[in-house]
PDB file of C-alpha atoms in Angstrom:
ATOM      1  CA  UNK A   1     -85.502-153.432 105.659  1.00 77.00           C
ATOM      2  CA  UNK A   2     -87.323-156.745 106.127  1.00 78.00           C
ATOM      3  CA  UNK A   3     -84.002-158.604 105.953  1.00 78.00           C
ATOM      4  CA  UNK A   4     -82.550-156.475 108.725  1.00 80.00           C
ATOM      5  CA  UNK A   5     -85.585-157.091 110.957  1.00 72.00           C
ATOM      6  CA  UNK A   6     -85.444-160.850 110.289  1.00 73.00           C
ATOM      7  CA  UNK A   7     -81.691-160.910 111.054  1.00 69.00           C
ATOM      8  CA  UNK A   8     -82.217-158.884 114.234  1.00 69.00           C
ATOM      9  CA  UNK A   9     -85.006-161.233 115.395  1.00 72.00           C
ATOM     10  CA  UNK A  10     -82.900-164.323 114.619  1.00 70.00           C
ATOM     11  CA  UNK A  11     -79.911-162.863 116.458  1.00 68.00           C
ATOM     12  CA  UNK A  12     -81.930-162.004 119.572  1.00 75.00           C
ATOM     13  CA  UNK A  13     -83.526-165.476 119.663  1.00 70.00           C
ATOM     14  CA  UNK A  14     -80.160-167.190 119.311  1.00 73.00           C
ATOM     15  CA  UNK A  15     -78.640-164.988 122.026  1.00 69.00           C
ATOM     16  CA  UNK A  16     -81.474-165.908 124.382  1.00 66.00           C
ATOM     17  CA  UNK A  17     -81.013-169.604 123.660  1.00 66.00           C
ATOM     18  CA  UNK A  18     -77.262-169.437 124.276  1.00 63.00           C
ATOM     19  CA  UNK A  19     -77.598-167.570 127.568  1.00 64.00           C
ATOM     20  CA  UNK A  20     -80.169-170.098 128.819  1.00 61.00           C
ATOM     21  CA  UNK A  21     -77.676-172.926 128.422  1.00 62.00           C
ATOM     22  CA  UNK A  22     -75.103-171.805 130.950  1.00 58.00           C
ATOM     23  CA  UNK A  23     -74.127-174.469 133.468  1.00 57.00           C
ATOM     24  CA  UNK A  24     -73.981-173.755 137.195  1.00 57.00           C
ATOM     25  CA  UNK A  25     -70.567-173.739 138.841  1.00 57.00           C
ATOM     26  CA  UNK A  26     -69.591-176.937 140.662  1.00 54.00           C
ATOM     27  CA  UNK A  27     -69.734-176.948 144.424  1.00 56.00           C
ATOM     28  CA  UNK A  28     -66.499-177.321 146.359  1.00 53.00           C
ATOM     29  CA  UNK A  29     -65.471-180.815 147.407  1.00 50.00           C
ATOM     30  CA  UNK A  30     -67.712-182.045 150.188  1.00 51.00           C
ATOM     31  CA  UNK A  31     -70.232-179.251 149.698  1.00 52.00           C
ATOM     32  CA  UNK A  32     -72.578-181.064 147.318  1.00 54.00           C
ATOM     33  CA  UNK A  33     -76.255-180.466 147.721  1.00 56.00           C
ATOM     34  CA  UNK A  34     -79.118-182.751 146.862  1.00 61.00           C
ATOM     35  CA  UNK A  35     -82.007-180.959 145.232  1.00 66.00           C
ATOM     36  CA  UNK A  36     -82.717-177.526 146.661  1.00 71.00           C
ATOM     37  CA  UNK A  37     -81.683-178.389 150.204  1.00 77.00           C
ATOM     38  CA  UNK A  38     -79.007-176.133 151.664  1.00 83.00           C
ATOM     39  CA  UNK A  39     -75.812-177.745 152.973  1.00 85.00           C
ATOM     40  CA  UNK A  40     -76.079-178.697 156.646  1.00 89.00           C
ATOM     41  CA  UNK A  41     -73.965-176.947 159.240  1.00 91.00           C
ATOM     42  CA  UNK A  42     -71.623-178.994 161.449  1.00 91.00           C
ATOM     43  CA  UNK A  43     -74.069-178.463 164.337  1.00 93.00           C
ATOM     44  CA  UNK A  44     -76.974-179.865 162.320  1.00 94.00           C
ATOM     45  CA  UNK A  45     -74.892-182.816 161.163  1.00 94.00           C
ATOM     46  CA  UNK A  46     -73.745-183.524 164.742  1.00 94.00           C
ATOM     47  CA  UNK A  47     -77.332-183.417 166.038  1.00 95.00           C
ATOM     48  CA  UNK A  48     -78.521-185.757 163.293  1.00 95.00           C
ATOM     49  CA  UNK A  49     -75.657-188.219 163.825  1.00 94.00           C
ATOM     50  CA  UNK A  50     -76.134-188.230 167.607  1.00 95.00           C
ATOM     51  CA  UNK A  51     -79.884-188.806 167.314  1.00 95.00           C
ATOM     52  CA  UNK A  52     -79.329-191.582 164.787  1.00 94.00           C
ATOM     53  CA  UNK A  53     -76.835-193.364 167.047  1.00 93.00           C
ATOM     54  CA  UNK A  54     -79.077-192.815 170.072  1.00 95.00           C
ATOM     55  CA  UNK A  55     -81.930-194.572 168.291  1.00 95.00           C
ATOM     56  CA  UNK A  56     -79.823-197.415 166.872  1.00 94.00           C
ATOM     57  CA  UNK A  57     -77.777-198.091 170.026  1.00 94.00           C
ATOM     58  CA  UNK A  58     -80.279-197.112 172.747  1.00 94.00           C
ATOM     59  CA  UNK A  59     -78.000-194.429 174.217  1.00 94.00           C
ATOM     60  CA  UNK A  60     -78.763-192.631 177.464  1.00 95.00           C
ATOM     61  CA  UNK A  61     -79.267-188.857 177.449  1.00 95.00           C
ATOM     62  CA  UNK A  62     -75.738-188.300 178.804  1.00 95.00           C
ATOM     63  CA  UNK A  63     -74.217-190.584 176.163  1.00 95.00           C
ATOM     64  CA  UNK A  64     -76.210-188.856 173.428  1.00 95.00           C
ATOM     65  CA  UNK A  65     -74.865-185.448 174.498  1.00 96.00           C
ATOM     66  CA  UNK A  66     -71.280-186.768 174.651  1.00 96.00           C
ATOM     67  CA  UNK A  67     -71.639-188.297 171.177  1.00 95.00           C
ATOM     68  CA  UNK A  68     -73.098-185.011 169.912  1.00 96.00           C
ATOM     69  CA  UNK A  69     -70.119-183.049 171.258  1.00 97.00           C
ATOM     70  CA  UNK A  70     -67.690-185.574 169.768  1.00 96.00           C
ATOM     71  CA  UNK A  71     -69.414-185.400 166.377  1.00 95.00           C
ATOM     72  CA  UNK A  72     -69.540-181.605 166.489  1.00 95.00           C
ATOM     73  CA  UNK A  73     -65.777-181.399 166.991  1.00 94.00           C
ATOM     74  CA  UNK A  74     -65.219-183.943 164.224  1.00 93.00           C
ATOM     75  CA  UNK A  75     -67.500-182.225 161.693  1.00 92.00           C
ATOM     76  CA  UNK A  76     -65.967-178.809 162.416  1.00 91.00           C
ATOM     77  CA  UNK A  77     -62.500-180.276 161.830  1.00 88.00           C
ATOM     78  CA  UNK A  78     -63.649-181.896 158.576  1.00 85.00           C
ATOM     79  CA  UNK A  79     -65.223-178.654 157.370  1.00 85.00           C
ATOM     80  CA  UNK A  80     -61.992-176.772 158.073  1.00 83.00           C
ATOM     81  CA  UNK A  81     -59.977-179.358 156.138  1.00 80.00           C
ATOM     82  CA  UNK A  82     -62.367-179.253 153.182  1.00 76.00           C
ATOM     83  CA  UNK A  83     -61.813-175.534 152.720  1.00 73.00           C
ATOM     84  CA  UNK A  84     -58.119-176.100 152.116  1.00 72.00           C
ATOM     85  CA  UNK A  85     -57.161-176.391 148.464  1.00 64.00           C
ATOM     86  CA  UNK A  86     -56.213-179.972 147.650  1.00 62.00           C
ATOM     87  CA  UNK A  87     -53.540-180.977 145.177  1.00 65.00           C
ATOM     88  CA  UNK A  88     -52.677-184.391 143.814  1.00 63.00           C
ATOM     89  CA  UNK A  89     -49.361-184.331 145.703  1.00 63.00           C
ATOM     90  CA  UNK A  90     -50.950-184.138 149.141  1.00 75.00           C
ATOM     91  CA  UNK A  91     -53.733-186.653 148.426  1.00 78.00           C
ATOM     92  CA  UNK A  92     -51.865-189.428 150.243  1.00 80.00           C
ATOM     93  CA  UNK A  93     -51.063-187.139 153.163  1.00 81.00           C
ATOM     94  CA  UNK A  94     -54.706-186.022 153.370  1.00 80.00           C
ATOM     95  CA  UNK A  95     -55.839-189.662 153.302  1.00 82.00           C
ATOM     96  CA  UNK A  96     -53.517-190.490 156.202  1.00 85.00           C
ATOM     97  CA  UNK A  97     -54.749-187.476 158.170  1.00 84.00           C
ATOM     98  CA  UNK A  98     -58.382-188.488 157.620  1.00 86.00           C
ATOM     99  CA  UNK A  99     -57.618-192.059 158.716  1.00 91.00           C
ATOM    100  CA  UNK A 100     -55.894-190.781 161.872  1.00 91.00           C
ATOM    101  CA  UNK A 101     -58.883-188.525 162.573  1.00 90.00           C
ATOM    102  CA  UNK A 102     -61.278-191.460 162.168  1.00 92.00           C
ATOM    103  CA  UNK A 103     -59.147-193.613 164.483  1.00 95.00           C
ATOM    104  CA  UNK A 104     -59.205-190.863 167.155  1.00 95.00           C
ATOM    105  CA  UNK A 105     -62.981-190.608 166.767  1.00 94.00           C
ATOM    106  CA  UNK A 106     -63.402-194.365 167.127  1.00 94.00           C
ATOM    107  CA  UNK A 107     -61.209-194.431 170.259  1.00 95.00           C
ATOM    108  CA  UNK A 108     -63.155-191.600 171.893  1.00 96.00           C
ATOM    109  CA  UNK A 109     -66.469-193.179 170.919  1.00 95.00           C
ATOM    110  CA  UNK A 110     -65.339-196.471 172.451  1.00 94.00           C
ATOM    111  CA  UNK A 111     -64.838-194.650 175.782  1.00 95.00           C
ATOM    112  CA  UNK A 112     -68.363-193.218 175.646  1.00 95.00           C
ATOM    113  CA  UNK A 113     -70.225-196.391 174.633  1.00 95.00           C
ATOM    114  CA  UNK A 114     -70.594-199.592 176.615  1.00 95.00           C
ATOM    115  CA  UNK A 115     -68.936-202.741 175.245  1.00 94.00           C
ATOM    116  CA  UNK A 116     -72.261-204.040 173.948  1.00 95.00           C
ATOM    117  CA  UNK A 117     -73.128-200.727 172.297  1.00 95.00           C
ATOM    118  CA  UNK A 118     -69.704-200.442 170.685  1.00 95.00           C
ATOM    119  CA  UNK A 119     -69.962-203.984 169.313  1.00 96.00           C
ATOM    120  CA  UNK A 120     -73.300-203.123 167.735  1.00 95.00           C
ATOM    121  CA  UNK A 121     -71.822-199.862 166.384  1.00 95.00           C
ATOM    122  CA  UNK A 122     -68.905-201.748 164.799  1.00 95.00           C
ATOM    123  CA  UNK A 123     -71.355-204.207 163.235  1.00 96.00           C
ATOM    124  CA  UNK A 124     -73.444-201.352 161.777  1.00 95.00           C
ATOM    125  CA  UNK A 125     -70.303-199.737 160.340  1.00 94.00           C
ATOM    126  CA  UNK A 126     -69.192-203.033 158.759  1.00 95.00           C
ATOM    127  CA  UNK A 127     -72.624-203.464 157.162  1.00 95.00           C
ATOM    128  CA  UNK A 128     -72.536-199.898 155.853  1.00 93.00           C
ATOM    129  CA  UNK A 129     -69.074-200.435 154.357  1.00 93.00           C
ATOM    130  CA  UNK A 130     -70.117-203.727 152.719  1.00 93.00           C
ATOM    131  CA  UNK A 131     -73.172-202.031 151.239  1.00 92.00           C
ATOM    132  CA  UNK A 132     -71.021-199.165 149.914  1.00 92.00           C
ATOM    133  CA  UNK A 133     -68.550-201.595 148.292  1.00 90.00           C
ATOM    134  CA  UNK A 134     -71.391-203.549 146.687  1.00 90.00           C
ATOM    135  CA  UNK A 135     -72.851-200.313 145.331  1.00 87.00           C
ATOM    136  CA  UNK A 136     -69.450-199.276 143.917  1.00 86.00           C
ATOM    137  CA  UNK A 137     -69.108-202.663 142.245  1.00 83.00           C
ATOM    138  CA  UNK A 138     -72.487-202.229 140.571  1.00 82.00           C
ATOM    139  CA  UNK A 139     -71.566-198.728 139.378  1.00 79.00           C
ATOM    140  CA  UNK A 140     -68.285-199.938 137.899  1.00 79.00           C
ATOM    141  CA  UNK A 141     -70.054-202.835 136.165  1.00 79.00           C
ATOM    142  CA  UNK A 142     -72.397-200.372 134.432  1.00 76.00           C
ATOM    143  CA  UNK A 143     -69.486-198.308 133.093  1.00 67.00           C
TER     144      UNK A 143
END
């Protein structure tokens, strides 16, 4: 009888330990969350991006609203594209579509901003890209 009770206790403890080690399912591409923060909606992302550009480029209220609307359309388009299932075959096609979308965004943004503001924007983007490449180089060196 004691053996059965010991076996039952050992089995229940091992079952509890196994069930506690389940891993959460991965989030869909582009839907990653940091910590316990919920994913931002396209509207929230557009507001944040517009306010950030307004502060960095000294945009007027009208320019800020135009940039917000432009970002909102862009983020909604990106969210719609992320929901589509991606395969390795259409990776190149998806890359080209994203590049075309970015080029359209840049052209529309250039119409909204003054020449001086756009120059500063381009400089900020170049710095951001250089920083990203340096960070990738450091990550690859660690591997």
